[in-house]
Short mmCIF file of C-alpha atoms and ligand atoms in Angstrom, two decimals:
data_model
loop_
_atom_site.label_atom_id
_atom_site.label_comp_id
_atom_site.label_asym_id
_atom_site.label_seq_id
_atom_site.Cartn_x
_atom_site.Cartn_y
_atom_site.Cartn_z
CA UNK A 3 -8.24 -28.22 4.46
CA UNK A 4 -10.45 -25.18 3.69
CA UNK A 5 -9.18 -22.91 1.70
CA UNK A 6 -9.93 -19.15 0.41
CA UNK A 7 -9.91 -20.33 -3.82
CA UNK A 8 -10.54 -18.40 -7.05
CA UNK A 9 -12.56 -18.79 -9.67
CA UNK A 10 -9.32 -19.09 -11.56
CA UNK A 11 -6.79 -21.25 -9.06
CA UNK A 12 -5.41 -17.91 -7.13
CA UNK A 13 -5.50 -19.40 -4.11
CA UNK A 14 -5.02 -16.68 -0.75
CA UNK A 15 -3.31 -16.45 1.89
CA UNK A 16 -2.28 -12.97 2.25
CA UNK A 17 -5.44 -10.14 4.02
CA UNK A 18 -4.82 -6.49 4.12
CA UNK A 19 -6.59 -4.89 6.78
CA UNK A 20 -7.50 -1.25 6.67
CA UNK A 21 -8.16 -0.12 10.09
CA UNK A 22 -8.68 3.28 9.06
CA UNK A 23 -9.27 6.22 6.12
CA UNK A 24 -7.40 9.09 7.62
CA UNK A 25 -4.99 9.77 7.00
CA UNK A 26 -2.36 12.39 8.35
CA UNK A 27 -0.70 13.27 4.84
CA UNK A 28 -1.67 14.33 1.51
CA UNK A 29 0.62 12.04 -0.76
CA UNK A 30 -0.60 13.80 -4.25
CA UNK A 31 -0.19 10.40 -5.66
CA UNK A 32 -3.28 9.74 -2.45
CA UNK A 33 -4.42 12.45 -1.29
CA UNK A 34 -3.26 15.59 -3.67
CA UNK A 35 -5.16 18.37 -2.00
CA UNK A 36 -2.32 20.76 -1.93
CA UNK A 37 -2.10 23.47 -3.64
CA UNK A 38 1.45 22.38 -4.33
CA UNK A 39 -0.92 19.18 -5.63
CA UNK A 40 -3.00 21.60 -7.26
CA UNK A 41 0.05 23.24 -9.53
CA UNK A 42 1.99 19.86 -10.38
CA UNK A 43 -0.89 18.34 -12.14
CA UNK A 44 -2.13 21.72 -13.35
CA UNK A 45 0.79 22.91 -15.23
CA UNK A 46 2.83 19.92 -15.78
CA UNK A 47 1.16 17.28 -18.36
CA UNK A 48 -1.23 17.33 -21.02
CA UNK A 49 -3.90 16.10 -20.28
CA UNK A 50 -5.39 16.03 -24.24
CA UNK A 51 -3.31 13.97 -25.65
CA UNK A 52 -2.48 11.61 -22.23
CA UNK A 53 -6.07 11.22 -20.90
CA UNK A 54 -7.59 9.38 -18.43
CA UNK A 55 -9.80 7.17 -19.74
CA UNK A 56 -12.07 7.26 -15.71
CA UNK A 57 -10.99 11.74 -15.62
CA UNK A 58 -14.12 12.59 -13.85
CA UNK A 59 -14.78 14.36 -11.04
CA UNK A 60 -12.23 14.87 -8.18
CA UNK A 61 -13.46 11.89 -5.21
CA UNK A 62 -14.77 13.82 -2.53
CA UNK A 63 -13.72 11.72 0.08
CA UNK A 64 -15.04 12.13 3.67
CA UNK A 65 -14.52 10.64 6.60
CA UNK A 66 -15.96 7.34 7.50
CA UNK A 67 -18.42 8.34 10.55
CA UNK A 68 -17.11 6.13 13.60
CA UNK A 69 -19.97 3.93 13.50
CA UNK A 70 -19.42 2.30 10.51
CA UNK A 71 -15.41 2.38 10.75
CA UNK A 72 -14.65 -1.71 12.49
CA UNK A 73 -14.47 -2.53 16.44
CA UNK A 74 -11.17 -4.43 17.47
CA UNK A 75 -13.27 -7.25 18.18
CA UNK A 76 -14.91 -7.18 15.03
CA UNK A 77 -11.47 -6.75 12.87
CA UNK A 78 -9.59 -9.89 14.72
CA UNK A 79 -12.78 -11.95 14.31
CA UNK A 80 -12.55 -11.23 10.17
CA UNK A 81 -8.54 -12.17 10.49
CA UNK A 82 -9.46 -14.80 12.67
CA UNK A 83 -12.37 -16.23 10.36
CA UNK A 84 -9.96 -15.73 7.55
CA UNK A 85 -6.91 -17.43 8.84
CA UNK A 86 -9.44 -20.33 9.69
CA UNK A 87 -9.72 -20.42 5.41
CA UNK A 88 -5.78 -20.33 4.80
CA UNK A 89 -4.70 -16.89 5.76
CA UNK A 90 -1.03 -16.32 6.71
CA UNK A 91 -0.48 -12.76 6.45
CA UNK A 92 -1.92 -9.91 7.69
CA UNK A 93 -1.17 -6.58 7.11
CA UNK A 94 -2.36 -3.73 9.62
CA UNK A 95 -2.45 0.11 6.20
CA UNK A 96 -5.01 2.56 6.01
CA UNK A 97 -5.42 5.56 5.63
CA UNK A 98 -2.40 6.19 8.02
CA UNK A 99 -3.17 3.34 10.95
CA UNK A 100 -0.98 4.36 13.64
CA UNK A 101 -3.37 7.70 14.09
CA UNK A 102 -5.96 5.06 15.22
CA UNK A 103 -6.27 5.02 19.03
CA UNK A 104 -4.61 1.30 20.78
CA UNK A 105 -3.58 0.66 17.23
CA UNK A 106 -0.97 -1.41 19.16
CA UNK A 107 -3.43 -3.28 21.93
CA UNK A 108 -5.49 -4.48 17.90
CA UNK A 109 -1.67 -5.84 16.58
CA UNK A 110 -1.08 -8.05 19.45
CA UNK A 111 -4.91 -9.21 19.60
CA UNK A 112 -3.28 -10.11 15.95
CA UNK A 113 -0.59 -11.51 16.66
CA UNK A 114 -2.15 -13.73 18.88
CA UNK A 115 -4.35 -15.72 16.58
CA UNK A 116 -3.02 -19.21 15.66
CA UNK A 117 -1.61 -19.55 12.49
CA UNK A 118 -0.45 -16.01 11.87
CA UNK A 119 2.43 -16.56 10.47
CA UNK A 120 3.48 -13.18 9.19
CA UNK A 121 2.48 -9.66 11.31
CA UNK A 122 3.38 -6.57 8.90
CA UNK A 123 2.63 -2.46 9.53
CA UNK A 124 2.22 -0.17 6.46
CA UNK A 125 2.55 2.89 7.41
CA UNK A 126 4.02 7.06 5.90
CA UNK A 127 6.68 6.92 9.47
CA UNK A 128 5.61 9.92 10.88
CA UNK A 129 3.88 8.68 13.97
CA UNK A 130 5.45 5.74 14.25
CA UNK A 131 8.56 6.28 16.73
CA UNK A 132 6.34 7.07 19.61
CA UNK A 133 4.44 3.83 18.99
CA UNK A 134 7.42 1.56 17.80
CA UNK A 135 7.94 -0.62 21.64
CA UNK A 136 4.59 -0.77 22.16
CA UNK A 137 3.95 -2.17 18.42
CA UNK A 138 6.67 -4.44 18.45
CA UNK A 139 6.31 -5.28 22.43
CA UNK A 140 3.07 -6.05 21.00
CA UNK A 141 4.27 -8.52 18.18
CA UNK A 142 4.20 -6.90 14.87
CA UNK A 143 7.48 -8.63 13.08
CA UNK A 144 7.44 -6.46 9.92
CA UNK A 145 7.37 -2.83 9.01
CA UNK A 146 7.46 -0.99 5.39
CA UNK A 147 7.44 2.73 5.87
CA UNK A 148 5.78 5.55 2.81
CA UNK A 149 9.59 7.42 2.15
CA UNK A 150 8.97 9.27 -2.23
CA UNK A 151 12.15 11.31 -1.82
CA UNK A 152 15.49 12.05 0.48
CA UNK A 153 15.26 15.55 -0.09
CA UNK A 154 13.45 17.71 3.20
CA UNK A 155 11.80 19.39 0.54
CA UNK A 156 10.22 17.82 -2.34
CA UNK A 157 9.82 14.82 0.64
CA UNK A 158 7.47 18.17 2.07
CA UNK A 159 6.13 18.55 -1.65
CA UNK A 160 4.98 15.21 -2.45
CA UNK A 161 3.35 14.34 1.14
CA UNK A 162 1.94 17.84 1.88
CA UNK A 163 3.16 17.74 5.35
CA UNK A 164 7.49 18.75 6.32
CA UNK A 165 8.05 14.98 8.39
CA UNK A 166 11.02 13.47 6.57
CA UNK A 167 13.52 14.65 8.82
CA UNK A 168 10.80 12.21 11.31
CA UNK A 169 10.02 9.57 8.61
CA UNK A 170 14.34 8.99 9.16
CA UNK A 171 14.19 8.11 12.36
CA UNK A 172 11.58 6.65 12.46
CA UNK A 173 13.39 4.25 10.19
CA UNK A 174 16.79 4.82 11.41
CA UNK A 175 14.08 3.15 15.00
CA UNK A 176 12.87 0.13 13.06
CA UNK A 177 16.28 -0.98 11.93
CA UNK A 178 17.38 -0.75 16.09
CA UNK A 179 15.08 -2.53 17.53
CA UNK A 180 15.49 -5.91 15.41
CA UNK A 181 12.04 -4.79 12.70
CA UNK A 182 13.36 -7.38 9.84
CA UNK A 183 13.13 -6.58 6.86
CA UNK A 184 12.56 -3.72 6.61
CA UNK A 185 11.54 -1.78 3.90
CA UNK A 186 11.08 1.70 2.19
CA UNK A 187 8.04 1.99 -0.37
CA UNK A 188 8.33 5.15 -2.75
CA UNK A 189 5.91 5.74 -5.87
CA UNK A 190 7.93 7.20 -8.04
CA UNK A 191 5.86 10.39 -9.94
CA UNK A 192 7.26 11.86 -13.11
CA UNK A 193 9.20 15.20 -13.25
CA UNK A 194 8.33 15.41 -9.08
CA UNK A 195 10.84 11.87 -7.69
CA UNK A 196 12.14 10.31 -10.49
CA UNK A 197 15.43 12.05 -10.32
CA UNK A 198 15.91 10.48 -6.68
CA UNK A 199 16.10 6.73 -7.93
CA UNK A 200 20.03 7.29 -6.87
CA UNK A 201 19.40 8.61 -4.10
CA UNK A 202 16.79 6.65 -3.04
CA UNK A 203 19.21 2.94 -3.98
CA UNK A 204 21.96 4.58 -1.67
CA UNK A 205 20.05 5.01 1.15
CA UNK A 206 18.95 1.12 0.77
CA UNK A 207 22.31 0.38 0.44
CA UNK A 208 24.01 2.63 3.17
CA UNK A 209 21.09 1.39 5.87
CA UNK A 210 20.94 -1.90 4.82
CA UNK A 211 17.48 -1.37 3.58
CA UNK A 212 14.92 -2.77 1.00
CA UNK A 213 14.24 0.03 -1.47
CA UNK A 214 10.74 -0.74 -3.53
CA UNK A 215 10.29 1.37 -6.50
CA UNK A 216 6.79 1.09 -6.86
CA UNK A 217 4.65 3.18 -10.43
CA UNK A 218 1.94 5.71 -9.68
CA UNK A 219 -1.84 4.03 -10.05
CA UNK A 220 -4.10 5.24 -10.77
CA UNK A 221 -5.27 5.40 -7.60
CA UNK A 222 -6.12 8.86 -6.35
CA UNK A 223 -8.75 11.44 -4.93
CA UNK A 224 -8.11 13.85 -7.58
CA UNK A 225 -8.54 12.19 -10.79
CA UNK A 226 -5.27 13.45 -12.61
CA UNK A 227 -3.58 10.51 -12.71
CA UNK A 228 -1.78 9.70 -16.12
CA UNK A 229 -0.15 7.61 -18.23
CA UNK A 230 2.81 10.04 -18.70
CA UNK A 231 3.12 10.39 -14.52
CA UNK A 232 4.59 7.23 -14.42
CA UNK A 233 7.79 5.79 -15.11
CA UNK A 234 8.57 2.37 -15.94
CA UNK A 235 9.78 -0.49 -13.53
CA UNK A 236 11.90 -0.70 -16.45
CA UNK A 237 13.72 2.80 -17.08
CA UNK A 238 13.18 2.91 -12.66
CA UNK A 239 16.14 -0.51 -13.23
CA UNK A 240 18.19 0.91 -16.01
CA UNK A 241 19.22 3.67 -14.28
CA UNK A 242 19.70 2.23 -11.21
CA UNK A 243 21.96 -1.13 -13.02
CA UNK A 244 23.68 2.60 -14.63
CA UNK A 245 24.87 3.04 -10.82
CA UNK A 246 25.03 -0.27 -9.26
CA UNK A 247 26.08 -3.22 -9.74
CA UNK A 248 22.70 -5.24 -8.55
CA UNK A 249 22.34 -9.53 -8.20
CA UNK A 250 19.16 -10.63 -8.78
CA UNK A 251 17.38 -12.48 -6.06
CA UNK A 252 16.06 -16.10 -7.77
CA UNK A 253 11.99 -15.97 -6.27
CA UNK A 254 11.32 -18.50 -7.36
CA UNK A 255 9.99 -19.94 -3.95
CA UNK A 256 7.55 -17.51 -3.66
CA UNK A 257 5.02 -16.35 -6.84
CA UNK A 258 2.76 -14.00 -5.46
CA UNK A 259 5.26 -11.70 -4.44
CA UNK A 260 4.66 -8.25 -6.51
CA UNK A 261 8.25 -7.18 -6.68
CA UNK A 262 10.76 -8.12 -8.66
CA UNK A 263 14.43 -7.88 -6.75
CA UNK A 264 18.70 -7.56 -6.80
CA UNK A 265 20.56 -7.06 -3.27
CA UNK A 266 23.35 -4.88 -4.05
CA UNK A 267 27.04 -6.35 -4.96
CA UNK A 268 29.62 -4.69 -3.44
CA UNK A 269 27.42 -3.48 -0.06
CA UNK A 270 23.81 -4.73 2.13
CA UNK A 271 20.31 -3.58 1.18
CA UNK A 272 18.24 -3.81 -1.37
CA UNK A 273 16.18 -3.03 -3.94
CA UNK A 274 12.98 -3.65 -5.63
CA UNK A 275 10.96 -3.01 -7.96
CA UNK A 276 6.24 -3.48 -8.26
CA UNK A 277 5.13 -2.87 -11.48
CA UNK A 278 1.65 -3.23 -12.05
CA UNK A 279 1.13 -0.45 -14.20
CA UNK A 280 3.65 -1.66 -16.94
CA UNK A 281 4.09 -5.59 -15.78
CA UNK A 282 0.75 -6.60 -13.70
CA UNK A 283 1.01 -9.83 -11.48
CA UNK A 284 -2.45 -10.87 -11.59
CA UNK A 285 -1.99 -13.62 -12.62
CA UNK A 286 0.00 -14.70 -9.20
CA UNK A 287 -2.38 -12.33 -6.52
CA UNK A 288 -3.10 -13.92 -3.44
CA UNK A 289 -4.14 -10.70 -1.60
CA UNK A 290 -7.63 -10.29 -0.67
CA UNK A 291 -8.18 -6.79 1.22
CA UNK A 292 -10.54 -5.84 3.47
CA UNK A 293 -10.95 -1.26 4.51
CA UNK A 294 -11.99 0.68 7.82
CA UNK A 295 -15.96 0.03 7.32
CA UNK A 296 -15.74 -3.40 7.04
CA UNK A 297 -15.92 -3.95 2.92
CA UNK A 298 -14.34 -7.09 0.88
CA UNK A 299 -12.25 -5.84 -2.11
CA UNK A 300 -11.26 -9.07 -4.13
CA UNK A 301 -8.60 -6.54 -6.21
CA UNK A 302 -6.82 -2.31 -5.85
CA UNK A 303 -9.45 -2.34 -8.87
CA UNK A 304 -12.03 -3.61 -7.63
CA UNK A 305 -15.47 -1.49 -8.25
CA UNK A 306 -17.60 -3.76 -6.25
CA UNK A 307 -17.22 -4.51 -2.57
CA UNK A 308 -19.01 -6.68 -0.38
CA UNK A 309 -19.93 -5.32 3.30
CA UNK A 310 -19.81 -7.65 6.27
CA UNK A 311 -21.21 -5.32 8.32
CA UNK A 312 -24.36 -6.34 8.58
CA UNK A 313 -23.38 -10.38 9.08
CA UNK A 314 -21.04 -9.19 11.77
CA UNK A 315 -23.75 -7.08 13.39
CA UNK A 316 -27.12 -9.14 13.02
CA UNK A 317 -24.84 -12.00 14.78
CA UNK A 318 -23.88 -13.97 12.06
CA UNK A 319 -22.00 -17.71 13.09
CA UNK A 320 -18.49 -17.37 12.45
CA UNK A 321 -18.84 -20.10 9.38
CA UNK A 322 -21.92 -18.11 8.46
CA UNK A 323 -18.62 -15.81 7.94
CA UNK A 324 -16.43 -17.94 6.62
CA UNK A 325 -18.82 -18.95 3.59
CA UNK A 326 -19.41 -15.91 2.80
CA UNK A 327 -15.56 -14.54 2.64
CA UNK A 328 -14.75 -18.25 0.52
CA UNK A 329 -17.99 -16.79 -2.03
CA UNK A 330 -16.57 -13.46 -2.38
CA UNK A 331 -13.34 -14.76 -3.38
CA UNK A 332 -14.85 -16.73 -5.89
CA UNK A 333 -15.90 -13.64 -7.69
CA UNK A 334 -12.55 -12.70 -7.78
CA UNK A 335 -11.24 -10.16 -11.15
CA UNK A 336 -8.70 -12.46 -13.52
CA UNK A 337 -6.59 -8.81 -12.91
CA UNK A 338 -6.68 -4.75 -13.81
CA UNK A 339 -7.79 -2.93 -16.61
CA UNK A 340 -5.26 -0.50 -16.32
CA UNK A 341 -4.18 1.21 -19.42
CA UNK A 342 -7.27 -0.58 -21.34
CA UNK A 343 -9.37 1.61 -23.17
CA UNK A 344 -12.75 0.61 -20.55
CA UNK A 345 -10.53 1.15 -18.02
CA UNK A 346 -12.20 2.95 -14.92
CA UNK A 347 -11.29 4.37 -12.09
CA UNK A 348 -12.68 3.17 -8.36
CA UNK A 349 -14.58 4.92 -6.51
CA UNK A 350 -12.10 5.24 -3.39
CA UNK A 351 -8.59 6.50 -2.98
CA UNK A 352 -6.11 4.05 -1.82
CA UNK A 353 -6.28 5.93 1.88
CA UNK A 354 -9.59 4.17 1.42
CA UNK A 355 -8.85 0.55 -0.05
CA UNK A 356 -5.62 0.32 2.06
CA UNK A 357 -1.66 -0.42 0.41
N1 LIG B 17 0.03 5.68 5.02
C1 LIG B 17 0.41 4.50 5.09
C2 LIG B 17 0.92 4.67 3.87
O1 LIG B 17 0.97 5.36 3.67
O2 LIG B 17 2.68 3.79 3.91
C3 LIG B 17 -0.17 3.24 4.90
C4 LIG B 17 -1.42 3.74 3.73
S1 LIG B 17 -1.19 4.23 1.98
C5 LIG B 17 -1.91 3.76 1.46
C6 LIG B 17 -0.01 2.43 0.81
C7 LIG B 17 0.95 2.67 0.75
O3 LIG B 17 0.75 2.85 -1.15
C8 LIG B 17 1.58 3.62 0.01
O4 LIG B 17 3.36 2.11 -0.09
C9 LIG B 17 1.57 4.60 -0.31
O5 LIG B 17 3.05 4.27 -1.52
C10 LIG B 17 1.29 3.35 -1.83
N2 LIG B 17 -0.59 4.27 -2.26
C11 LIG B 17 -0.80 5.52 -2.22
N3 LIG B 17 -1.10 5.44 -3.71
C12 LIG B 17 -0.19 4.59 -4.13
C13 LIG B 17 -1.40 4.90 -6.14
N4 LIG B 17 -2.16 6.38 -6.58
N5 LIG B 17 -0.36 4.90 -6.75
C14 LIG B 17 0.64 3.80 -6.19
N6 LIG B 17 0.90 3.40 -4.97
C15 LIG B 17 0.59 4.22 -4.32
FE1 LIG B 18 0.15 9.22 1.62
FE2 LIG B 18 -0.54 6.52 2.85
FE3 LIG B 18 -0.97 9.36 4.03
FE4 LIG B 18 -2.37 7.86 1.11
S1 LIG B 18 -2.58 7.04 3.39
S2 LIG B 18 -2.19 10.35 1.89
S3 LIG B 18 0.12 7.39 1.00
S4 LIG B 18 0.18 8.50 3.17
#
């Protein structure tokens, strides 16, 4: 059976497909291009004491020209070839994937690929209510929202957009339409939303959703990330355990899961902690990423990308694409180097890579 096996013995099962590099939000940890964001990074932390080793000029991101963005048939073709190599999970992401016109048609085509066991989408949720039913009908199984605050003002500060009510509406609608589980991701940043972890967890219990707290990673366009900004998963967990009775979920059957998870002893819903900075899980990573412009990334923190467009657009066969994917995967990094002296932040932000 053909597989995507790397040189460290890991077999990849999960392909994350970014379908646009554009976004309608300006999150502080991703595209911090608001005055709020500039003020936050300027005033809160002592960059001398705790520098970002990759500190340098901000990443000047320009939206990719349309002709460089993969067309739906190109995305579906790569997905089909990857599924032929053992990928079973597909996640559509971005940028903000719901900005891409016809996203529901793309989802329908991905859902129809034989061998796809799990089809999910990550969204900031702002446009979700408008697209939800069409996405569900097209075959989308799961959706993850990003919502870092329960407070509309703080939400606006973090995302640059007055959108808290719309995102909440989207989350409720996802539950009503039967997406299960509904996940909500919250990136926790010291001094910005760390006082809200209990409120976010209470929301998970009240709404029966899975709230996943994510450590802030150095993937922001300002290259302003510092270790001081990061609230470790351990601290988040201690805070939540002080307030809620949490029961650890047995995850032994799925070691590649990024989140360590707990359910509430006294109610529905669960929390997860994703701690790539303080507790890297690279040894079990089974993920591969494709950017909207057709570049394969073997790690969030890869410094090299592999462009599939020349093959796609010059008549390569499916077999050659499969061979190329296998060759690329062989070079998957053992792990990231966040926190090491030689760490270098990738040239593209999370919004371009696809989370
Ligand atoms: N726009 C969509 C959204 O926000 O859900 C999808 C793309 S976004 C890049 C995917 C995920 O990456 C989001 O959950 C976001 O919170 C997370 N993310 C972005 N920048 C991050 C960072 N610097 N550290 C940790 N997570 C980050
Ligand atoms: Fe925020 Fe997602 Fe947009 Fe990045 S891509 S700015 S995380 S909404």
